[in-house]
Coordinates of C-alpha atoms and ligand atoms in Angstrom, one line a residue:
X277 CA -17.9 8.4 8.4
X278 CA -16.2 5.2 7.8
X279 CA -13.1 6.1 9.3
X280 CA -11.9 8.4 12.5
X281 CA -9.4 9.6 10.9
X282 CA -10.8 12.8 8.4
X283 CA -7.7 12.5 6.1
X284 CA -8.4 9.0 5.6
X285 CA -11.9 9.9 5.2
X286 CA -11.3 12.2 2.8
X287 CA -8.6 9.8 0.4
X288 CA -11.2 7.3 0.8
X289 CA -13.9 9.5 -0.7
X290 CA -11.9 10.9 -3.5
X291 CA -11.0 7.0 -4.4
X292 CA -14.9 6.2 -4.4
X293 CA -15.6 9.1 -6.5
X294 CA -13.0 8.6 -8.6
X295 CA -13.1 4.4 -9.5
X296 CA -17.0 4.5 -8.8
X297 CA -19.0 0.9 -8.9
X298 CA -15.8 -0.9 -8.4
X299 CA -16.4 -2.8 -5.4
X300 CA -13.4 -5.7 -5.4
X301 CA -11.1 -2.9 -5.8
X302 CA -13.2 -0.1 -3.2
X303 CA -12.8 -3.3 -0.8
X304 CA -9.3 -3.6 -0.7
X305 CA -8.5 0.4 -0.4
X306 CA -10.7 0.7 2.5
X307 CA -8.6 -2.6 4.5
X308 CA -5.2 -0.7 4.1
X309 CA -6.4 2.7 5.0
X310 CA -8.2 1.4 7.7
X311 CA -5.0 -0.1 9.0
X312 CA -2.9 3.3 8.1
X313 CA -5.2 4.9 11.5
X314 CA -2.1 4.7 13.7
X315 CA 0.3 5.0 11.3
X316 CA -1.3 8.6 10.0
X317 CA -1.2 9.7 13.5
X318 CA 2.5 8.5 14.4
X319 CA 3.7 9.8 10.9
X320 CA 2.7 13.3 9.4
X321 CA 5.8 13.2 7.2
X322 CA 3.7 10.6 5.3
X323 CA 0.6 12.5 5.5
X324 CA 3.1 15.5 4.3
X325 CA 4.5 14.1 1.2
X326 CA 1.0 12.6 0.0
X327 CA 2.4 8.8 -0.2
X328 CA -1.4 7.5 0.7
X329 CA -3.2 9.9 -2.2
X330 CA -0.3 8.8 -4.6
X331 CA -0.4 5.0 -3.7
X332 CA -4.2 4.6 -4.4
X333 CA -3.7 5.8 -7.6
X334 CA -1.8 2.9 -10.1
X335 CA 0.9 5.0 -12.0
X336 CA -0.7 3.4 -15.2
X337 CA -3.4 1.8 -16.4
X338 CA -3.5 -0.3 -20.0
X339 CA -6.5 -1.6 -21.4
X340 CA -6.2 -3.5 -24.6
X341 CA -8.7 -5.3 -27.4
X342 CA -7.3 -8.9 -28.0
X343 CA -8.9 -10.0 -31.4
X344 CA -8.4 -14.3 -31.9
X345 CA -9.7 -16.7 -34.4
X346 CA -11.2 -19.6 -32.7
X347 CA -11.5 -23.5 -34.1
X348 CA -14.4 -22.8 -36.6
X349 CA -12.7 -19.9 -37.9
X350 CA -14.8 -17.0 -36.2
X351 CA -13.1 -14.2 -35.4
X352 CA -13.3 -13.8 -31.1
X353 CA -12.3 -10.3 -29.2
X354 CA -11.7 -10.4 -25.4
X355 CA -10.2 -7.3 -23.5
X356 CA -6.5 -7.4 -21.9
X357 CA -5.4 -5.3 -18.3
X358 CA -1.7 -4.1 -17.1
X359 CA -2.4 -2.1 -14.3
X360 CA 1.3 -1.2 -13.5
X361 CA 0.5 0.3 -10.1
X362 CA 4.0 1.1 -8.0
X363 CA 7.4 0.7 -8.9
X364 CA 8.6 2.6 -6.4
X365 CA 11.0 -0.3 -4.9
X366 CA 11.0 -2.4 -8.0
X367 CA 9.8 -3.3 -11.6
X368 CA 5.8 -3.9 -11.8
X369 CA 5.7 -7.8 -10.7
X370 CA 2.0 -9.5 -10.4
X371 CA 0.3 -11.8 -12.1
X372 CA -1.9 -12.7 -15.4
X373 CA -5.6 -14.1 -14.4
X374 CA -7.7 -15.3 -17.4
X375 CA -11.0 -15.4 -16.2
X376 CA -14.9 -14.4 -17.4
X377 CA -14.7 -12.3 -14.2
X378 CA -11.7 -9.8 -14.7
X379 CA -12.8 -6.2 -15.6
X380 CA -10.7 -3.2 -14.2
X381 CA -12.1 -3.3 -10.6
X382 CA -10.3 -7.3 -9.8
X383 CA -7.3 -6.1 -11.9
X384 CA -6.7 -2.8 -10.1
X385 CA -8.1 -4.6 -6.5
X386 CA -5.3 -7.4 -7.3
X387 CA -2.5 -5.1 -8.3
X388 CA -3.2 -2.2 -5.4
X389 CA -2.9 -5.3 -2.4
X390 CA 0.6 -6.5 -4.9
X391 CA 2.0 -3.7 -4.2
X392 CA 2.4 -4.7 0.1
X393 CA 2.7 -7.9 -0.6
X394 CA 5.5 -7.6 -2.6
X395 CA 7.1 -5.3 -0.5
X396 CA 6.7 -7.8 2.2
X397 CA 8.6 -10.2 0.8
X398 CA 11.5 -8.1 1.2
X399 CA 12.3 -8.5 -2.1
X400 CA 12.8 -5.2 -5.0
X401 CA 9.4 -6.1 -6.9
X402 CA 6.9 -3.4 -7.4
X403 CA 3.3 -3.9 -7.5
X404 CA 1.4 -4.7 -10.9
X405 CA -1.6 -7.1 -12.4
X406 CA -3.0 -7.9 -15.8
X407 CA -5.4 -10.4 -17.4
X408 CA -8.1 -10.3 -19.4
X409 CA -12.0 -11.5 -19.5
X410 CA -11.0 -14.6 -21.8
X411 CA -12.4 -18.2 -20.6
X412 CA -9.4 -20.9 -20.9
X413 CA -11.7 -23.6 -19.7
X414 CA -13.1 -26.2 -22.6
X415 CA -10.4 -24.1 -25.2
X416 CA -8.8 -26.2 -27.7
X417 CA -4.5 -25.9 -27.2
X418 CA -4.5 -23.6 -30.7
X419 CA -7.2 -21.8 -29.3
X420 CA -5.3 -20.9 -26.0
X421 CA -2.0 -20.4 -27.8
X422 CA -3.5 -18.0 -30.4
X423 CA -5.5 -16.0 -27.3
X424 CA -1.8 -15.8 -26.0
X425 CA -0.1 -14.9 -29.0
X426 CA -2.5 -11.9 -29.8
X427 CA -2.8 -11.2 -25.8
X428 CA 1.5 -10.6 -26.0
X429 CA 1.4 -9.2 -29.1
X430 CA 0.0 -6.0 -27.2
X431 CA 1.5 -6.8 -23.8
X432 CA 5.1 -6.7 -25.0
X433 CA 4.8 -2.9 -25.6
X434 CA 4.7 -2.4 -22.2
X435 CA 6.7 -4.8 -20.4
X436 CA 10.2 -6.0 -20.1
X437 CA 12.6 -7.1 -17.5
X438 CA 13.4 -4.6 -16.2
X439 CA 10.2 -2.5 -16.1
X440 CA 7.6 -5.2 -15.4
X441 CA 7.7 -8.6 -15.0
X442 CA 4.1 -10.9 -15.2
X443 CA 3.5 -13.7 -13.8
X444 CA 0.5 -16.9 -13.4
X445 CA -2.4 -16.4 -12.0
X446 CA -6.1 -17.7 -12.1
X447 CA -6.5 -19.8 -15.3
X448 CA -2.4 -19.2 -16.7
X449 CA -0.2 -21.5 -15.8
X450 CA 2.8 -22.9 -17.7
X451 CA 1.2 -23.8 -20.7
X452 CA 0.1 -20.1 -20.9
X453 CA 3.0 -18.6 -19.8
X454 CA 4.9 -20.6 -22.5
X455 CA 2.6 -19.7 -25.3
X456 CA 3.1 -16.1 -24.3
X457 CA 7.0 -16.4 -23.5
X458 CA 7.2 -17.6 -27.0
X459 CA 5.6 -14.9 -28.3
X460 CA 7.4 -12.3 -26.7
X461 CA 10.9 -13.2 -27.7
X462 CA 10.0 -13.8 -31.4
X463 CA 8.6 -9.9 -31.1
X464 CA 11.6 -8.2 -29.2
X465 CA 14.6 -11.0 -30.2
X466 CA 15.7 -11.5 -26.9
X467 CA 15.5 -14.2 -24.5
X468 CA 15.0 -12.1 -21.2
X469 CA 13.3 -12.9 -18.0
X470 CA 10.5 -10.4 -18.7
X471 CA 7.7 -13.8 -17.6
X472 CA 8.1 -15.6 -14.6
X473 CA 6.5 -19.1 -13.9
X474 CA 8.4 -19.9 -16.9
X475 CA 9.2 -23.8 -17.8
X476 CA 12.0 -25.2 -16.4
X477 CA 13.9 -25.9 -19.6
X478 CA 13.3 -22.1 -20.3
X479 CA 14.7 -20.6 -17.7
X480 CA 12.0 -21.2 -15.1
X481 CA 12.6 -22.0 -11.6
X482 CA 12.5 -24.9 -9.5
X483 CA 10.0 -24.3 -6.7
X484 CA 8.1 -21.9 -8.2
X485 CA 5.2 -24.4 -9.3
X486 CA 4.8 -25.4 -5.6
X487 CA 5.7 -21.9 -4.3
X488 CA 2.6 -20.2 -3.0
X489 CA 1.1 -23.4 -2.0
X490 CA 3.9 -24.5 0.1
X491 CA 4.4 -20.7 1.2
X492 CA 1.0 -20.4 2.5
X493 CA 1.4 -23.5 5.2
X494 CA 5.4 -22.3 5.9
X495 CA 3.6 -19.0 7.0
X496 CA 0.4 -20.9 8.7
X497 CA 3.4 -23.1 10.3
X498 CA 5.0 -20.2 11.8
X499 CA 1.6 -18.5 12.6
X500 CA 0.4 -21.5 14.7
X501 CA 4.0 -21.8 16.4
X502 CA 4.2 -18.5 17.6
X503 CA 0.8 -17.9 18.8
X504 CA -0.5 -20.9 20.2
X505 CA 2.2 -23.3 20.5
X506 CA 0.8 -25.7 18.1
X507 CA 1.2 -27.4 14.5
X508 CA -0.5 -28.8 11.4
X509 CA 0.1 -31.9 13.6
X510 CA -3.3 -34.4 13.5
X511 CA -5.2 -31.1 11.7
X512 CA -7.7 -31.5 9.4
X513 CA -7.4 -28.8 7.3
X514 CA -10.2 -27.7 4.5
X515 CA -8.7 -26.6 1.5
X516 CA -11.0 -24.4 -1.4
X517 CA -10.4 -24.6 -5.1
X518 CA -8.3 -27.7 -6.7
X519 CA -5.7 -25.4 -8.5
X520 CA -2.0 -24.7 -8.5
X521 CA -2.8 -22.8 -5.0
X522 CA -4.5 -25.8 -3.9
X523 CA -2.9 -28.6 -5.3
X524 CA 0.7 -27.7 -3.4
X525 CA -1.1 -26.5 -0.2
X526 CA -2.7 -29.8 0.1
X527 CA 1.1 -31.7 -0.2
X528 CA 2.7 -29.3 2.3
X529 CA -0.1 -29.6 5.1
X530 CA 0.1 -33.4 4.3
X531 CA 4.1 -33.1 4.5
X532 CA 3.9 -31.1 7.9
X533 CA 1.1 -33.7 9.1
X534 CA -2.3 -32.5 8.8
X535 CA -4.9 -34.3 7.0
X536 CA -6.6 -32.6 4.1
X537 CA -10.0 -33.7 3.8
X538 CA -11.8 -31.0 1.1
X539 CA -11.1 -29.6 -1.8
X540 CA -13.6 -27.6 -4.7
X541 CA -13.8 -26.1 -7.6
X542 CA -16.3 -23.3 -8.8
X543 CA -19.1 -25.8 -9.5
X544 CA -19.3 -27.9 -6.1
X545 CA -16.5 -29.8 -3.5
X546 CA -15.1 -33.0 -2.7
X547 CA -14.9 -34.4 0.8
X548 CA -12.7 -37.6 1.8
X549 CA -13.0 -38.4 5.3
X550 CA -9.5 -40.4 5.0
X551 CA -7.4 -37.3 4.1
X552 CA -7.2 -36.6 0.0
X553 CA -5.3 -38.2 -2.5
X554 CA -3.3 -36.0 -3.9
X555 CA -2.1 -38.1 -6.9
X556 CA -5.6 -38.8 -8.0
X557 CA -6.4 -35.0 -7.9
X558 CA -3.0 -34.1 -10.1
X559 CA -4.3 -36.6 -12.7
X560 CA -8.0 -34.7 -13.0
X561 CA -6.5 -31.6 -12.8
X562 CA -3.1 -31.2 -14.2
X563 CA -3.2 -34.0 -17.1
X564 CA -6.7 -34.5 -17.8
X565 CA -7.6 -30.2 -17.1
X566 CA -11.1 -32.1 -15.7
X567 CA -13.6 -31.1 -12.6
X568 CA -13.3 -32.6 -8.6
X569 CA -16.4 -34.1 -9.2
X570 CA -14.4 -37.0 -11.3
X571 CA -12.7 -37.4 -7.7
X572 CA -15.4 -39.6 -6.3
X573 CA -15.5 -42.1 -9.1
X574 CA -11.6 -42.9 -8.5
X575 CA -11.3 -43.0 -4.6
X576 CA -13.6 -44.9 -2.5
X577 CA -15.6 -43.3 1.0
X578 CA -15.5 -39.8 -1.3
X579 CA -18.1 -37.8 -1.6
X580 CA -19.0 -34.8 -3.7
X581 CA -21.6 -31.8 -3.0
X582 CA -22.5 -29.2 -6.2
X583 CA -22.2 -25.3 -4.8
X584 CA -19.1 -24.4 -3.9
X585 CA -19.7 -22.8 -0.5
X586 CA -21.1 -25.2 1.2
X587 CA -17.4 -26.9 1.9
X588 CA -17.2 -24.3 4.8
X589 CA -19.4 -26.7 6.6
X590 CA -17.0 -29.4 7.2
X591 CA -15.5 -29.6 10.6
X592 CA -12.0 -28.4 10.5
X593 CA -8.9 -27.2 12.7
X594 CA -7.5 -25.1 9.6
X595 CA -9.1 -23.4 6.9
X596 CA -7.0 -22.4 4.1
X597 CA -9.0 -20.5 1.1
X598 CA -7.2 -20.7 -1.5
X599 CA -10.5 -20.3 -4.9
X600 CA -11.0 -16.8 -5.5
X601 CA -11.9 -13.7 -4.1
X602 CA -14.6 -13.0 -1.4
X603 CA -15.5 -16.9 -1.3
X604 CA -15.8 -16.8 2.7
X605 CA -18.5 -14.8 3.6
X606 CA -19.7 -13.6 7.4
X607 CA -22.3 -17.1 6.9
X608 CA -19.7 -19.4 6.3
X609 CA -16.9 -17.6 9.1
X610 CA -19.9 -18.2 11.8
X611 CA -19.7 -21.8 10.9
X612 CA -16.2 -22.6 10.6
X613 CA -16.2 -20.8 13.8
X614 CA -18.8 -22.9 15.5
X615 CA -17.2 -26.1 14.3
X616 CA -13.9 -24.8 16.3
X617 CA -11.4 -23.6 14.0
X618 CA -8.6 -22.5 15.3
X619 CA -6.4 -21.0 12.0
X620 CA -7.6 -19.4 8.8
X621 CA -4.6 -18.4 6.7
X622 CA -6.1 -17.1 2.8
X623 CA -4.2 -18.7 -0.3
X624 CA -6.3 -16.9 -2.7
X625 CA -6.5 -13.1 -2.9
X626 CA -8.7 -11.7 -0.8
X627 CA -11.2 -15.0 -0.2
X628 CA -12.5 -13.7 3.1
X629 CA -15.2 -11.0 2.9
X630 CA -14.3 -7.9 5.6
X631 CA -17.5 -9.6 8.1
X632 CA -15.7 -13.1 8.0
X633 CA -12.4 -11.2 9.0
X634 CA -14.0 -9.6 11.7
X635 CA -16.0 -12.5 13.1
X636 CA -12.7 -14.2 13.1
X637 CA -10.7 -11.8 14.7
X638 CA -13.5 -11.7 17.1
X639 CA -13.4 -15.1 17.9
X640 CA -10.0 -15.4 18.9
X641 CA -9.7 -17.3 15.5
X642 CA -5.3 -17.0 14.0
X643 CA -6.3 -14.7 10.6
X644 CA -3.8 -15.0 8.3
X645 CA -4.2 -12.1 5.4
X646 CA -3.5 -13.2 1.4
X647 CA -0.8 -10.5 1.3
X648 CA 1.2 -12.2 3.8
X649 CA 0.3 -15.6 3.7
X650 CA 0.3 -16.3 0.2
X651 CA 3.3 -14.4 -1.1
X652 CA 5.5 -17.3 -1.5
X653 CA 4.3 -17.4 -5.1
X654 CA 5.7 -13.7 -6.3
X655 CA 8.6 -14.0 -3.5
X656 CA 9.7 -17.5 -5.7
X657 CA 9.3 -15.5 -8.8
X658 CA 11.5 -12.6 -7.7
X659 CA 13.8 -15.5 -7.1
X660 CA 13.3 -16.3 -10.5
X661 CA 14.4 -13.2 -11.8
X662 CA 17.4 -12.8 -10.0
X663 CA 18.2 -16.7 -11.6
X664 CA 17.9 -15.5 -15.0
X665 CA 19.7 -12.3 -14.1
X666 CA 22.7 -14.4 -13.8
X667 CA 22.1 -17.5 -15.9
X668 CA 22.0 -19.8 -13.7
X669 CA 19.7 -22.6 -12.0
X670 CA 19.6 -23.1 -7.9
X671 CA 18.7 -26.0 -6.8
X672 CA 15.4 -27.2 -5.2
X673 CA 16.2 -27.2 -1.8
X674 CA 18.4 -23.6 -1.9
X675 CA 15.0 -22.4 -3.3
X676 CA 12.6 -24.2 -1.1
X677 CA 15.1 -22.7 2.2
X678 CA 14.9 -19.0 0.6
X679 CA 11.3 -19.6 0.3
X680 CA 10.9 -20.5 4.1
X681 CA 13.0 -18.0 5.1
X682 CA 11.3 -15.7 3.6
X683 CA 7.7 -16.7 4.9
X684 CA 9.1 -17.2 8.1
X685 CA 10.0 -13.4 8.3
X686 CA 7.0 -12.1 6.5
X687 CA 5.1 -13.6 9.5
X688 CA 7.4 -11.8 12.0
X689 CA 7.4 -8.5 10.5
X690 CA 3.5 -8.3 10.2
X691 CA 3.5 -9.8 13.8
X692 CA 6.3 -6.8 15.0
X693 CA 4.3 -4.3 13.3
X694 CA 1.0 -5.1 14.7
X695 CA 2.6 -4.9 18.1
X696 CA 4.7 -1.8 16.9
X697 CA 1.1 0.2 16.5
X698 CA -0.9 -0.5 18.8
X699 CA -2.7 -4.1 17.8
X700 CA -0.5 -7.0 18.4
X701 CA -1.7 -10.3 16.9
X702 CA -3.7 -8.3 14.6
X703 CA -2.2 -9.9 10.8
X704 CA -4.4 -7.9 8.9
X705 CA -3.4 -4.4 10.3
X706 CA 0.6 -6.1 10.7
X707 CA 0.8 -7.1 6.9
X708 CA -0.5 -4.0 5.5
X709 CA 1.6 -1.7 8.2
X710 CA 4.8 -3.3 7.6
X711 CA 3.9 -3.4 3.6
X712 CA 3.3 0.0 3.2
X713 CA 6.4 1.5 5.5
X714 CA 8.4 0.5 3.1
X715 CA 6.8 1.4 -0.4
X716 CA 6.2 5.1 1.5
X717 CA 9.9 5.2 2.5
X718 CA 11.1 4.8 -1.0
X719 CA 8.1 7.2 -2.1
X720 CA 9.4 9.9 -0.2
X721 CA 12.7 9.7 -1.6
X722 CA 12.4 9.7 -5.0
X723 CA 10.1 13.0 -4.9
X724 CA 6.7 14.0 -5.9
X725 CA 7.5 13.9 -9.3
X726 CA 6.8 10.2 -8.9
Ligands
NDP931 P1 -6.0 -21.8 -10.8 O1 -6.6 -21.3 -12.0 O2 -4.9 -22.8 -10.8 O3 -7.1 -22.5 -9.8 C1 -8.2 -21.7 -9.4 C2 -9.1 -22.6 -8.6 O4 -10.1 -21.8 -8.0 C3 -9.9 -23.6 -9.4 O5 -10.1 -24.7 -8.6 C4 -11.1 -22.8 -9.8 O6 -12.2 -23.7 -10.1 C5 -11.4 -22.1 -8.5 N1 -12.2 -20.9 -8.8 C6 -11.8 -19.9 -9.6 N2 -12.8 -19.0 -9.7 C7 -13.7 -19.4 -8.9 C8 -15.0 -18.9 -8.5 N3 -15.5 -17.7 -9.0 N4 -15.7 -19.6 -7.6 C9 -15.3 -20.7 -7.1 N5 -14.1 -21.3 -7.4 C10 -13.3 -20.6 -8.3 O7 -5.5 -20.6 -9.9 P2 -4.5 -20.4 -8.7 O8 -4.6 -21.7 -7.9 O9 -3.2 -20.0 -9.3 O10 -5.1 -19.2 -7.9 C11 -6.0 -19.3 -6.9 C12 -6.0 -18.1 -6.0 O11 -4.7 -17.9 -5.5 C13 -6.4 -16.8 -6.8 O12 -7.0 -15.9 -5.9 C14 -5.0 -16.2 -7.1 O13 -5.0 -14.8 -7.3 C15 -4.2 -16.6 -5.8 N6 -2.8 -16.6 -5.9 C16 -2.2 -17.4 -6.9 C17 -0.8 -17.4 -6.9 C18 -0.1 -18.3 -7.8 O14 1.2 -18.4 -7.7 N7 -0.7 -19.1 -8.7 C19 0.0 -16.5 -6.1 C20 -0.7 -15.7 -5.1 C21 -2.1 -15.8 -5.1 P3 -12.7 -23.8 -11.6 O15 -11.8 -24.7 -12.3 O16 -14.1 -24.3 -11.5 O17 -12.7 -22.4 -12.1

């Protein structure tokens, strides 16, 4: 028995049976039923109207073939995902990743934890994901934009602003989302929000670049404030992966004065001892698409270690994940632990492995969870889509205070919740609690037709 609770038990064994060998998206079921104990036992209206089978199930699943002609004229297939997984308090909103890794279990793991994430922005946004298994690194541009082009063609059958809105993810950014924004309208004729993360003379928003970046240390901000009195003030904070996530997590801890001295990317890290600089890193990796290795050859006292794990090893105050999934293991916790961290908030999806989370909590280490800490991105979008809605453009700082506000409150609802049931300071069980209430509220009322 993994669980005390024999409902649980029993939705959790059902969801094994029925997604078998899909670990990434076993993984994150298993975290929110563990936190629905309490709530199960306080609620047996929930347990009534079967909100928890129905919410582990996605309402639909797409799976697509993607056929592209590459450089030398050879035809290429990769596979596309739309998991559209709740739309109970809004359209399907989530991300696309394009990465060799994504198969159904990391598009149904990503689009189940959207689903309380989104609903703890506060925002109407349902829970979705997509992607596919195609490699944009060392593409040509024609190569990426015809990917795109045949990855939309199929896409735009089941999307639409009003139904289900994608976003960026892994490996899209706004070149991507432009190819495929492109696409879209010159398929359906009309120029509709339907993408977010779009380019800003298209109807994107400001912020939204630096959005889950900036969210993620608005969040860690308010996590350190409230529960230990304390700042990114004289931090050093270690920061994994080098991409969007990264790249605007390592201006705001700078801005809020901490001193960001690592940084990686899936083949090794980068350490400066005299706090990164951030304008050398933008150049690799926003103009010239290259690796953090190139790093060392432009700033002085730099050095650079191949395997990405091993940046866990630097001493730290604050560790913000912010690669890929499961890139913090129970190893790595035990040594950011020993080195005296005091705060891990997660900027990617799901970095931590469940031991790290435990050894942390253990440890009396501040946990912040992905689905809280990192939903400044989608929040930003959903911000987006309301600024299409009306035609019009707010300005970076109305954004940028919406986008606070709105971390600032994610932080005190998970924090109320945890205390609420039983757990206070617990982020993990907070985020999920408060997450789910909601999505099972509107559940119950639209019927079990849905
Ligand atoms: P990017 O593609 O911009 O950057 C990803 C970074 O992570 C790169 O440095 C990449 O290195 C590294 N990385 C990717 N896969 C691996 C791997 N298997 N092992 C080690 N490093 C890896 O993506 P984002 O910054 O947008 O996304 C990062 C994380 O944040 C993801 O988990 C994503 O789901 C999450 N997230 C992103 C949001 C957004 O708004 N962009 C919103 C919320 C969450 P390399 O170049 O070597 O692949």
């Amino acid at each position: 028995m993994e669980f005390k609770n024999a409902y649980l038990q029993g939705v959790y064994d059902k969801v094994c049976q029925r997604n078998a060998g899909e670990k990434e998206f076993l993984q994150a079921v298993k975290e929110v039923l563990e936190s629905l104990e309490p709530v199960v036992e306080k609620r047996p209206d929930i347990v009534e109207a079967g909100v928890i089978d129905r919410i582990v199930e996605p309402e639909r699943q797409i799976i697509f073939r993607v056929p592209w002609v590459d450089d030398n004229g050879k035809v290429q297939v990769n596979r596309g995902f739309r998991v559209q997984f709740n739309s109970a308090i809004g359209p399907y909103k989530g991300g696309l990743r394009l990465h060799p890794s994504v198969c159904a279990s990391v598009i149904k793991f990503l689009g189940f934890e959207q689903i309380f994430k989104n609903s703890l922005t506060g925002l109407p946004i349902g829970g979705g994901k997509g992607g596919s298994d195609f490699d944009p690194k060392g593409k040509s541009d024609g190569e990426v934009m015809r990917f795109c082009q045949s990855f939309m063609t199929e896409l735009s059958k089941h999307i639409g602003a009003d139904t289900d809105v994608p976003a960026g993810d892994i490996g899209t950014g706004a070149r991507e989302i432009g190819y495929m924004y492109g696409q879209y309208k010159r398929l359906r004729n009309e120029f509709t929000g339907v993408l977010t993360g779009k380019g800003l003379s298209y109807g994107g928003s400001l912020v939204r670049t630096e959005a889950t970046g900036y969210g993620l240390c608005y969040y860690t901000a308010e996590m350190l404030k409230c529960m230990k009195n304390d700042s990114f003030e004289g931090k050093t904070v270690v920061i994994s992966g080098s991409g969007n996530v990264a790249i605007y997590a390592t201006q705001k801890a700078t801005q809020l004065g901490g001193k960001v001295v690592a940084l990686s990317d899936s083949n090794g890290y980068i350490h400066d001892p005299n706090g990164i600089n951030l304008d050398v890193v933008k150049q690799i990796k926003e103009v010239e698409r290259g690796r953090i290795k190139e790093y060392v050859n432009r700033v002085e006292g730099a050095t650079y270690t191949e395997g990405c794990n091993g940046i866990w090893t630097i001493p730290c105050d604050i560790a913000l994940p912010c690669a890929t999934q499961n890139e913090l293991d129970g190893a790595s916790a035990d040594i950011l632990i020993k080195n005296g961290v005091i705060a891990v908030a997660e900027g990617a999806n799901m970095p931590s492995t469940p031991e790290a989370i435990e050894k942390f909590q253990a440890a009396g280490v501040l946990f912040g969870p992905a689905k809280a800490a990192n939903a400044g991105g989608v929040a930003t979008s959903a911000l987006e889509m309301s600024q299409n809605s009306e035609r019009l453009s707010w300005t970076f700082e109305e954004v940028d205070a919406k986008l606070q506000n709105i971390m600032t409150n994610i932080f005190h609802n998970s924090y109320n919740a945890s205390k609420e049931y039983g757990m206070e300071g617990n982020l993990v069980a907070g985020a999920n609690i408060a997450g789910f209430l909601k999505v099972a509220d509107a559940m119950m009322w639209q019927g079990i037709s849905y």
